[in-house]
PDB file of N, CA and C in Angstrom:
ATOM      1  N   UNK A   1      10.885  19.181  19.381  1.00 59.00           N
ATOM      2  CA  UNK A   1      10.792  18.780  18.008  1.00 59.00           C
ATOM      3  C   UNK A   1       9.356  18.319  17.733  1.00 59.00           C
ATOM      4  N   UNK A   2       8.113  18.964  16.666  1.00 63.00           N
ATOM      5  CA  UNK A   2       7.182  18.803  16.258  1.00 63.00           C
ATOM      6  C   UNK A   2       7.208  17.562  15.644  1.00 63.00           C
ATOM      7  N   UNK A   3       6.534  16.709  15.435  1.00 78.00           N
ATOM      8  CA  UNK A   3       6.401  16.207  14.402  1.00 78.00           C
ATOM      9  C   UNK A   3       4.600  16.238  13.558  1.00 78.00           C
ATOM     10  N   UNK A   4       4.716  15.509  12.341  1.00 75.00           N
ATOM     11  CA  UNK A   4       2.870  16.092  11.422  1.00 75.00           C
ATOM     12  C   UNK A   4       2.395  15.068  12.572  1.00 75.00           C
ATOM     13  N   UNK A   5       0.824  15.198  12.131  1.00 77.00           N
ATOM     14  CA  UNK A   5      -0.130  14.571  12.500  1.00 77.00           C
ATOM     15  C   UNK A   5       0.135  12.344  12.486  1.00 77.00           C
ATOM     16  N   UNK A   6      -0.528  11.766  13.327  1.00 76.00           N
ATOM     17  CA  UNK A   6       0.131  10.604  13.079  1.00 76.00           C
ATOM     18  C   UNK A   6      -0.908   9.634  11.581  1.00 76.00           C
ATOM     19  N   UNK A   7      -0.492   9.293  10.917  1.00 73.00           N
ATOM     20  CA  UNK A   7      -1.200   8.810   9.697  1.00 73.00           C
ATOM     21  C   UNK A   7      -2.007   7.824  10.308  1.00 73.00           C
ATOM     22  N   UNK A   8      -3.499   7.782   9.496  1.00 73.00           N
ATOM     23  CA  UNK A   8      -4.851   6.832   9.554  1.00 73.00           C
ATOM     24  C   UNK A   8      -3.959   5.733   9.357  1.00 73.00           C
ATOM     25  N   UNK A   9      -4.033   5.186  11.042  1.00 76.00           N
ATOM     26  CA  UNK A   9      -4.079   3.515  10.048  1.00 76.00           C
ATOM     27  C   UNK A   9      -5.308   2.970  11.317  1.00 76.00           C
ATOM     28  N   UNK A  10      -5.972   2.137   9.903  1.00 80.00           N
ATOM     29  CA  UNK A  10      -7.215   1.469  10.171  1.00 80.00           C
ATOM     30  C   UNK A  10      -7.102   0.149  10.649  1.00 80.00           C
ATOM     31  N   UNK A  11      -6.105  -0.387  10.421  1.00 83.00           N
ATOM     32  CA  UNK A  11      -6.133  -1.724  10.557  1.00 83.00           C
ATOM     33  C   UNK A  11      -6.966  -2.622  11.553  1.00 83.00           C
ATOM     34  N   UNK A  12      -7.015  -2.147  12.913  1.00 90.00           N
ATOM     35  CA  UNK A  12      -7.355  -2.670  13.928  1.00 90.00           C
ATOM     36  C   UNK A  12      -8.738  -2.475  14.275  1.00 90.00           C
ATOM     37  N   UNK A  13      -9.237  -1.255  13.458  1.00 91.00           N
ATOM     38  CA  UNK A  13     -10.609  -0.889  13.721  1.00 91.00           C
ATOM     39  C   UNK A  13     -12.158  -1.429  14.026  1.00 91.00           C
ATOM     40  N   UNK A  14     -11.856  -2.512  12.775  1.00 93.00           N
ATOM     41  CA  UNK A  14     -12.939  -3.404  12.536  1.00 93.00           C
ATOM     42  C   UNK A  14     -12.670  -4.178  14.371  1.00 93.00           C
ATOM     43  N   UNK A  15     -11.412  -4.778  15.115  1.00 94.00           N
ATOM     44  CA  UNK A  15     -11.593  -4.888  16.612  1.00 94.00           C
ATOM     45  C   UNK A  15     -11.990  -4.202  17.338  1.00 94.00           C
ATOM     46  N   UNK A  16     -11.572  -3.047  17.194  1.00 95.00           N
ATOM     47  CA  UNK A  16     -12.005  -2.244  18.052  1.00 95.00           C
ATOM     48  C   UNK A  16     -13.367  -1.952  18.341  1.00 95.00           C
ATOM     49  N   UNK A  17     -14.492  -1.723  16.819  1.00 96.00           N
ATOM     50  CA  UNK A  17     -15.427  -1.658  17.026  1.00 96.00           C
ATOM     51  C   UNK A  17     -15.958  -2.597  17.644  1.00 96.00           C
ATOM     52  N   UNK A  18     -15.612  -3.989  16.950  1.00 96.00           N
ATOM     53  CA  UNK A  18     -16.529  -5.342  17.597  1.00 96.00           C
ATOM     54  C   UNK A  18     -15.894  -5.371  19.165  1.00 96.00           C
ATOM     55  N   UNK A  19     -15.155  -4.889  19.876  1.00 97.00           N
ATOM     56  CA  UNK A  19     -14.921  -5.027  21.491  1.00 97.00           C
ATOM     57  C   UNK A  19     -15.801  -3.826  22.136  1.00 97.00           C
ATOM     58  N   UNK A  20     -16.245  -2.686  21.093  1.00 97.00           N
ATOM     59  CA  UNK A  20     -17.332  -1.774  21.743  1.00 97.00           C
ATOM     60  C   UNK A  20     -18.583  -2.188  21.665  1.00 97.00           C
ATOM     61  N   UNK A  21     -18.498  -2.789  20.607  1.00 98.00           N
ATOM     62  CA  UNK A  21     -20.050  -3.988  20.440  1.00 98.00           C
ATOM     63  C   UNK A  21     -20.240  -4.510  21.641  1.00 98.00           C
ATOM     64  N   UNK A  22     -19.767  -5.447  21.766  1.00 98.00           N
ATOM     65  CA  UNK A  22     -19.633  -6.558  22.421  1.00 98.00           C
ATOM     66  C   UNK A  22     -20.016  -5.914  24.284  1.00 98.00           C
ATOM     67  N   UNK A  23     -19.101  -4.638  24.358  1.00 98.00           N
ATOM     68  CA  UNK A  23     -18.882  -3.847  25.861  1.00 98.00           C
ATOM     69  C   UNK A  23     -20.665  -3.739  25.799  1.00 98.00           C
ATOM     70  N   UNK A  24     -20.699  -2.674  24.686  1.00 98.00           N
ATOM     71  CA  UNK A  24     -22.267  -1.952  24.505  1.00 98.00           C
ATOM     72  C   UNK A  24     -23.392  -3.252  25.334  1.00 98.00           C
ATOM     73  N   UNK A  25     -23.689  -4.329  24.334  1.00 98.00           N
ATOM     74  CA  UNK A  25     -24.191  -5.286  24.781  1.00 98.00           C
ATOM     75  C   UNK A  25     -24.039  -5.860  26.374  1.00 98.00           C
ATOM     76  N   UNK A  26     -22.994  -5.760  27.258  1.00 98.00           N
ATOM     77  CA  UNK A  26     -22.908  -6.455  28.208  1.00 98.00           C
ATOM     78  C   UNK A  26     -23.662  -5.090  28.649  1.00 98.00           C
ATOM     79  N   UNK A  27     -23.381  -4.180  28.552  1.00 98.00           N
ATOM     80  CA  UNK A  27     -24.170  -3.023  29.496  1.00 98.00           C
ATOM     81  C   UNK A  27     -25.631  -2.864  29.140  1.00 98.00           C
ATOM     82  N   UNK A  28     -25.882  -3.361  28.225  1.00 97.00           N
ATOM     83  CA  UNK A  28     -27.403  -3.601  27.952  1.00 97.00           C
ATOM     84  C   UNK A  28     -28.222  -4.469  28.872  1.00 97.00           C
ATOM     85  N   UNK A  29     -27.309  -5.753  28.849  1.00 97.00           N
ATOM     86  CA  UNK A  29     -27.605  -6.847  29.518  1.00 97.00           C
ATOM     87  C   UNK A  29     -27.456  -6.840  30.979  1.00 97.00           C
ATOM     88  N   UNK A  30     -27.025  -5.787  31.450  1.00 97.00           N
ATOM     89  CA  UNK A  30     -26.856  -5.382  33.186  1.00 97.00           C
ATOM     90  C   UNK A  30     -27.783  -4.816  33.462  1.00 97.00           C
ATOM     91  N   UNK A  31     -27.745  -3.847  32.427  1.00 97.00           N
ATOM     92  CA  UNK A  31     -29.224  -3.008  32.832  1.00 97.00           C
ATOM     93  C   UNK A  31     -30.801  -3.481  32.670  1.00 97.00           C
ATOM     94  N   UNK A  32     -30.712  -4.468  31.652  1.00 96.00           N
ATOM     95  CA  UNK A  32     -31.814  -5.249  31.846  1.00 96.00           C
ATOM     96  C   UNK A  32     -31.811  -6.160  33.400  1.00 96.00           C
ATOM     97  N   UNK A  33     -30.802  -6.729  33.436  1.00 97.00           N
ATOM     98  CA  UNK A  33     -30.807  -7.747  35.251  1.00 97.00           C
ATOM     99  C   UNK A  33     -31.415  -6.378  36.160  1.00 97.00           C
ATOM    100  N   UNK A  34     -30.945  -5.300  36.161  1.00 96.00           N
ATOM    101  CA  UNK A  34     -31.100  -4.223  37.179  1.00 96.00           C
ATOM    102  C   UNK A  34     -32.708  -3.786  36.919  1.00 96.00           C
ATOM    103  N   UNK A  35     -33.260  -3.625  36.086  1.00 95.00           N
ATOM    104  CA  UNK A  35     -34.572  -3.344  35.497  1.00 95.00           C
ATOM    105  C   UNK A  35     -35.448  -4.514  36.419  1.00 95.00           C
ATOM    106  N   UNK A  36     -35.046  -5.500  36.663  1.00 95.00           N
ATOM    107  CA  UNK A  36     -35.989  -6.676  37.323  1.00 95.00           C
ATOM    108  C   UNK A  36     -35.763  -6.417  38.813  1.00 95.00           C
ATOM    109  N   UNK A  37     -34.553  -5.535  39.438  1.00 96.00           N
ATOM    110  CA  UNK A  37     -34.727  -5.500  40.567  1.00 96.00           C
ATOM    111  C   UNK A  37     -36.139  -4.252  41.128  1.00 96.00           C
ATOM    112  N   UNK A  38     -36.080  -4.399  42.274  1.00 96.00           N
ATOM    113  CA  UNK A  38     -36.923  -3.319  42.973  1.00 96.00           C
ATOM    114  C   UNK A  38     -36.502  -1.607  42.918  1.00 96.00           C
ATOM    115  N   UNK A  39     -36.368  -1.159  41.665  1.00 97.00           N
ATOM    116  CA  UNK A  39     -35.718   0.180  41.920  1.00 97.00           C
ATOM    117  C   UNK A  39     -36.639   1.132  41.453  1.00 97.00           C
ATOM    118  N   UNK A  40     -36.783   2.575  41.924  1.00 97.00           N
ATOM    119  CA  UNK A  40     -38.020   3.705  41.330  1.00 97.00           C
ATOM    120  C   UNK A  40     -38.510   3.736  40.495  1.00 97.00           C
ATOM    121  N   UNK A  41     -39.501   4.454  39.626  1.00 97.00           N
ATOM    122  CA  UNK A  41     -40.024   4.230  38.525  1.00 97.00           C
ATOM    123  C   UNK A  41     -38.679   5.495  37.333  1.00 97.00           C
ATOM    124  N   UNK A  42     -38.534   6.560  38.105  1.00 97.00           N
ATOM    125  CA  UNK A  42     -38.151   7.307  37.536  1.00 97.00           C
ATOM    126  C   UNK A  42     -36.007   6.722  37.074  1.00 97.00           C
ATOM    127  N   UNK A  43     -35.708   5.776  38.129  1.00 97.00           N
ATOM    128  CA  UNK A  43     -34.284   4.753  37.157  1.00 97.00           C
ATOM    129  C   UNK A  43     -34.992   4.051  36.588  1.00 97.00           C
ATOM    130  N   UNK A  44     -35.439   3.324  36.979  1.00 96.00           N
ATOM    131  CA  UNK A  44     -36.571   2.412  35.368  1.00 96.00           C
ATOM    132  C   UNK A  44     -36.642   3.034  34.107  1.00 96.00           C
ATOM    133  N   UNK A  45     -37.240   4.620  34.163  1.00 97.00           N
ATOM    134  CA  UNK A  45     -37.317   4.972  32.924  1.00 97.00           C
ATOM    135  C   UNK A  45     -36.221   5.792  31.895  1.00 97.00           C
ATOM    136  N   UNK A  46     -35.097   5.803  32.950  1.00 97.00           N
ATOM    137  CA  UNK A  46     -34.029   6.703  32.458  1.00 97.00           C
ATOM    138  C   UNK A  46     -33.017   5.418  32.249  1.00 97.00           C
ATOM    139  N   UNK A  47     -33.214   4.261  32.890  1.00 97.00           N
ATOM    140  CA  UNK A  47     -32.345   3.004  32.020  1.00 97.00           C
ATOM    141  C   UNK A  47     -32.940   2.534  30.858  1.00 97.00           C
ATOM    142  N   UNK A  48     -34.625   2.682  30.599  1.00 97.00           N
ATOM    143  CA  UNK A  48     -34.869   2.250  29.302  1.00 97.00           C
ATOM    144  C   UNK A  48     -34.994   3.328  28.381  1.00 97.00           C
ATOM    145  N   UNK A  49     -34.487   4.641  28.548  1.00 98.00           N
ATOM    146  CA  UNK A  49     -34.042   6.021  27.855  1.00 98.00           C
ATOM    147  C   UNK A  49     -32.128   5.321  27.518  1.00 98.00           C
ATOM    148  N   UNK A  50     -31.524   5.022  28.189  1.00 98.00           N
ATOM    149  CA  UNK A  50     -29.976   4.510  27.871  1.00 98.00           C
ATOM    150  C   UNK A  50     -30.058   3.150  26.809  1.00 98.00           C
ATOM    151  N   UNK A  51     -30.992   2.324  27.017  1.00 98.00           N
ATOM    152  CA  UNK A  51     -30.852   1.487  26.747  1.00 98.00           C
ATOM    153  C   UNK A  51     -31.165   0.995  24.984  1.00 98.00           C
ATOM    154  N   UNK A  52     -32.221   2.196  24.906  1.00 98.00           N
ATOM    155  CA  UNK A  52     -32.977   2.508  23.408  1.00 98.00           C
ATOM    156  C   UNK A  52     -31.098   3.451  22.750  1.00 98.00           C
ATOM    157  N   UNK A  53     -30.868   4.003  23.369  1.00 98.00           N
ATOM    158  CA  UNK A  53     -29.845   4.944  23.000  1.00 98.00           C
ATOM    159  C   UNK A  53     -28.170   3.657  23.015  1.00 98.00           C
ATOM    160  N   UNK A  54     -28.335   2.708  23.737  1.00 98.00           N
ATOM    161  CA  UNK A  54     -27.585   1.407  23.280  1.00 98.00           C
ATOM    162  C   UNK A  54     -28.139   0.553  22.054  1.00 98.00           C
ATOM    163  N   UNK A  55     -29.200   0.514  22.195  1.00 98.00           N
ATOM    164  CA  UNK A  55     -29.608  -0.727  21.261  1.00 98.00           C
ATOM    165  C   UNK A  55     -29.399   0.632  19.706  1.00 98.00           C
ATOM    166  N   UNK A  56     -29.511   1.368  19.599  1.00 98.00           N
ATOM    167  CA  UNK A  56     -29.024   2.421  18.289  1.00 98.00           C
ATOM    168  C   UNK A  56     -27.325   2.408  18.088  1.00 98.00           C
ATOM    169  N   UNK A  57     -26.622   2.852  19.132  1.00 97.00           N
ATOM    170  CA  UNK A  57     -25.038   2.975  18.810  1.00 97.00           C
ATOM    171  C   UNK A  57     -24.417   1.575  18.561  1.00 97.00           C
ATOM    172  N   UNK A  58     -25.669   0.172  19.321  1.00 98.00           N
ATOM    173  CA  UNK A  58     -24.978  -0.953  18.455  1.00 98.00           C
ATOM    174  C   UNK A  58     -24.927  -1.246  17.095  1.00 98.00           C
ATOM    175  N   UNK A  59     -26.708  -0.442  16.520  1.00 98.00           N
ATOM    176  CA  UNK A  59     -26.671  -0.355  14.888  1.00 98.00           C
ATOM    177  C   UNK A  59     -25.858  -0.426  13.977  1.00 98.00           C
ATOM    178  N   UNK A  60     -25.384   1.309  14.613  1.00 97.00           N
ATOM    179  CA  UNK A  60     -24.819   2.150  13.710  1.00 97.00           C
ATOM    180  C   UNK A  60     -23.184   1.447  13.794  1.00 97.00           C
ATOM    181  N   UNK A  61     -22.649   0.943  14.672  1.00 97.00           N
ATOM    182  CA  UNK A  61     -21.288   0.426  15.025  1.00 97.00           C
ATOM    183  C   UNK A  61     -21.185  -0.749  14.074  1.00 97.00           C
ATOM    184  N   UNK A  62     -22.081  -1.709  14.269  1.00 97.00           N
ATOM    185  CA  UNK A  62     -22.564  -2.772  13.503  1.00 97.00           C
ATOM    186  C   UNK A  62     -22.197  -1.945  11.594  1.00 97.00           C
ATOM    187  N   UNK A  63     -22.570  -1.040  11.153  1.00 97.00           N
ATOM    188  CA  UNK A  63     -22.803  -1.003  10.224  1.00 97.00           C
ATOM    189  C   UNK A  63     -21.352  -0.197   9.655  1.00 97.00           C
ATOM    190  N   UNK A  64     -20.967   0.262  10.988  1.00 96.00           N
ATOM    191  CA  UNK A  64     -19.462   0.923  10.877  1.00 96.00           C
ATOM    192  C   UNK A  64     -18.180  -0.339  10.313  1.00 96.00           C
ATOM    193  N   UNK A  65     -18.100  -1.435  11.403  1.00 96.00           N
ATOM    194  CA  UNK A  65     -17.806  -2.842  11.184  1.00 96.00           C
ATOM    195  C   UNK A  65     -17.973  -2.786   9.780  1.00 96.00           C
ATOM    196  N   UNK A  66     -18.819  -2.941   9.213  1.00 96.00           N
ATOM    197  CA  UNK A  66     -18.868  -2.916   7.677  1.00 96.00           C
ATOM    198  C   UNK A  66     -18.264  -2.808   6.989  1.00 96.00           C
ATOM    199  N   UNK A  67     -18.308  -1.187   7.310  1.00 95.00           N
ATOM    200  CA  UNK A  67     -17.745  -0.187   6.002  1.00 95.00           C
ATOM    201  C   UNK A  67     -16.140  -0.559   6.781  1.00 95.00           C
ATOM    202  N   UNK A  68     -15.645  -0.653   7.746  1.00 93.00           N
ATOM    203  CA  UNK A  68     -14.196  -0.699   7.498  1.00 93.00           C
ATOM    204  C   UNK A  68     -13.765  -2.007   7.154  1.00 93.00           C
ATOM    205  N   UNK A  69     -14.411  -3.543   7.623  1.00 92.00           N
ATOM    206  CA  UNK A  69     -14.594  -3.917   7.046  1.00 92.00           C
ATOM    207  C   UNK A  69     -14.271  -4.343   5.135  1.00 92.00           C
ATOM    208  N   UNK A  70     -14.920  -3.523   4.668  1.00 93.00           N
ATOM    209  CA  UNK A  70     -15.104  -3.715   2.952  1.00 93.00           C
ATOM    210  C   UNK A  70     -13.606  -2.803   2.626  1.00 93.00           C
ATOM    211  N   UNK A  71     -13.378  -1.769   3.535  1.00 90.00           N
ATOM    212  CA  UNK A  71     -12.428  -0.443   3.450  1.00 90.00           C
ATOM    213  C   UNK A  71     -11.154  -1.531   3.431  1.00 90.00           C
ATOM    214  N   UNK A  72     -10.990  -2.657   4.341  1.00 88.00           N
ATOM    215  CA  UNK A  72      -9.754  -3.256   4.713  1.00 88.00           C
ATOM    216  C   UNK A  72      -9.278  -3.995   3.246  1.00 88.00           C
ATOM    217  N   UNK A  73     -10.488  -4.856   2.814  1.00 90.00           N
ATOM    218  CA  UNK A  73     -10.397  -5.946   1.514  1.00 90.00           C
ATOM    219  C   UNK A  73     -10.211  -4.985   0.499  1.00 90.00           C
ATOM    220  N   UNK A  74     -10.500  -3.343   0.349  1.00 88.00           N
ATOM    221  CA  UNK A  74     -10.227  -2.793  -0.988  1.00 88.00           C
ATOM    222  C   UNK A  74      -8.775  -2.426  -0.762  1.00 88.00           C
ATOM    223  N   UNK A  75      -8.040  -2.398   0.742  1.00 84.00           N
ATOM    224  CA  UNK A  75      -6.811  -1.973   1.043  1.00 84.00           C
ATOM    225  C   UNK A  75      -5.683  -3.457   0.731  1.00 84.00           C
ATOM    226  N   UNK A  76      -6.375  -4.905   1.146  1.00 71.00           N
ATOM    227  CA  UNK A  76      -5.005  -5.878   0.638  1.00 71.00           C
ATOM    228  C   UNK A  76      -5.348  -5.938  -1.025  1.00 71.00           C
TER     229      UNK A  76
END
């Protein structure tokens, strides 16, 4: 027995994002501790290649938060 597609519900989203926030950041913050250890030049430069590419998906998440956010208060 098929059933349709399961319906958008947003509700939880605005958590969800802020617990990927939050993840994003701790992995920022590891990789900075790891950056101070003694490791090649060439992980050095491919953690601060991840890390530019973290400090952006926190932006844009940040700004996601937002919009669902504002999406929730036009929904009660």
């Amino acid at each position: 027995m098929r059933k349709g597609p399961k319906p958008d519900d947003r509700r939880d989203n605005v958590d969800k994002l802020q617990e990927q926030v939050v993840n994003t950041i701790e992995n920022l913050e590891e990789a900075h501790e790891t950056m101070q250890m003694d490791i090649p030049e060439e992980q050095r430069e491919a953690i601060k290649v991840k890390n530019l590419r973290r400090e952006r998906a926190i932006e844009a998440k940040r700004e996601e938060i937002k919009d669902e956010y504002e999406f929730q208060q036009k929904q009660d």
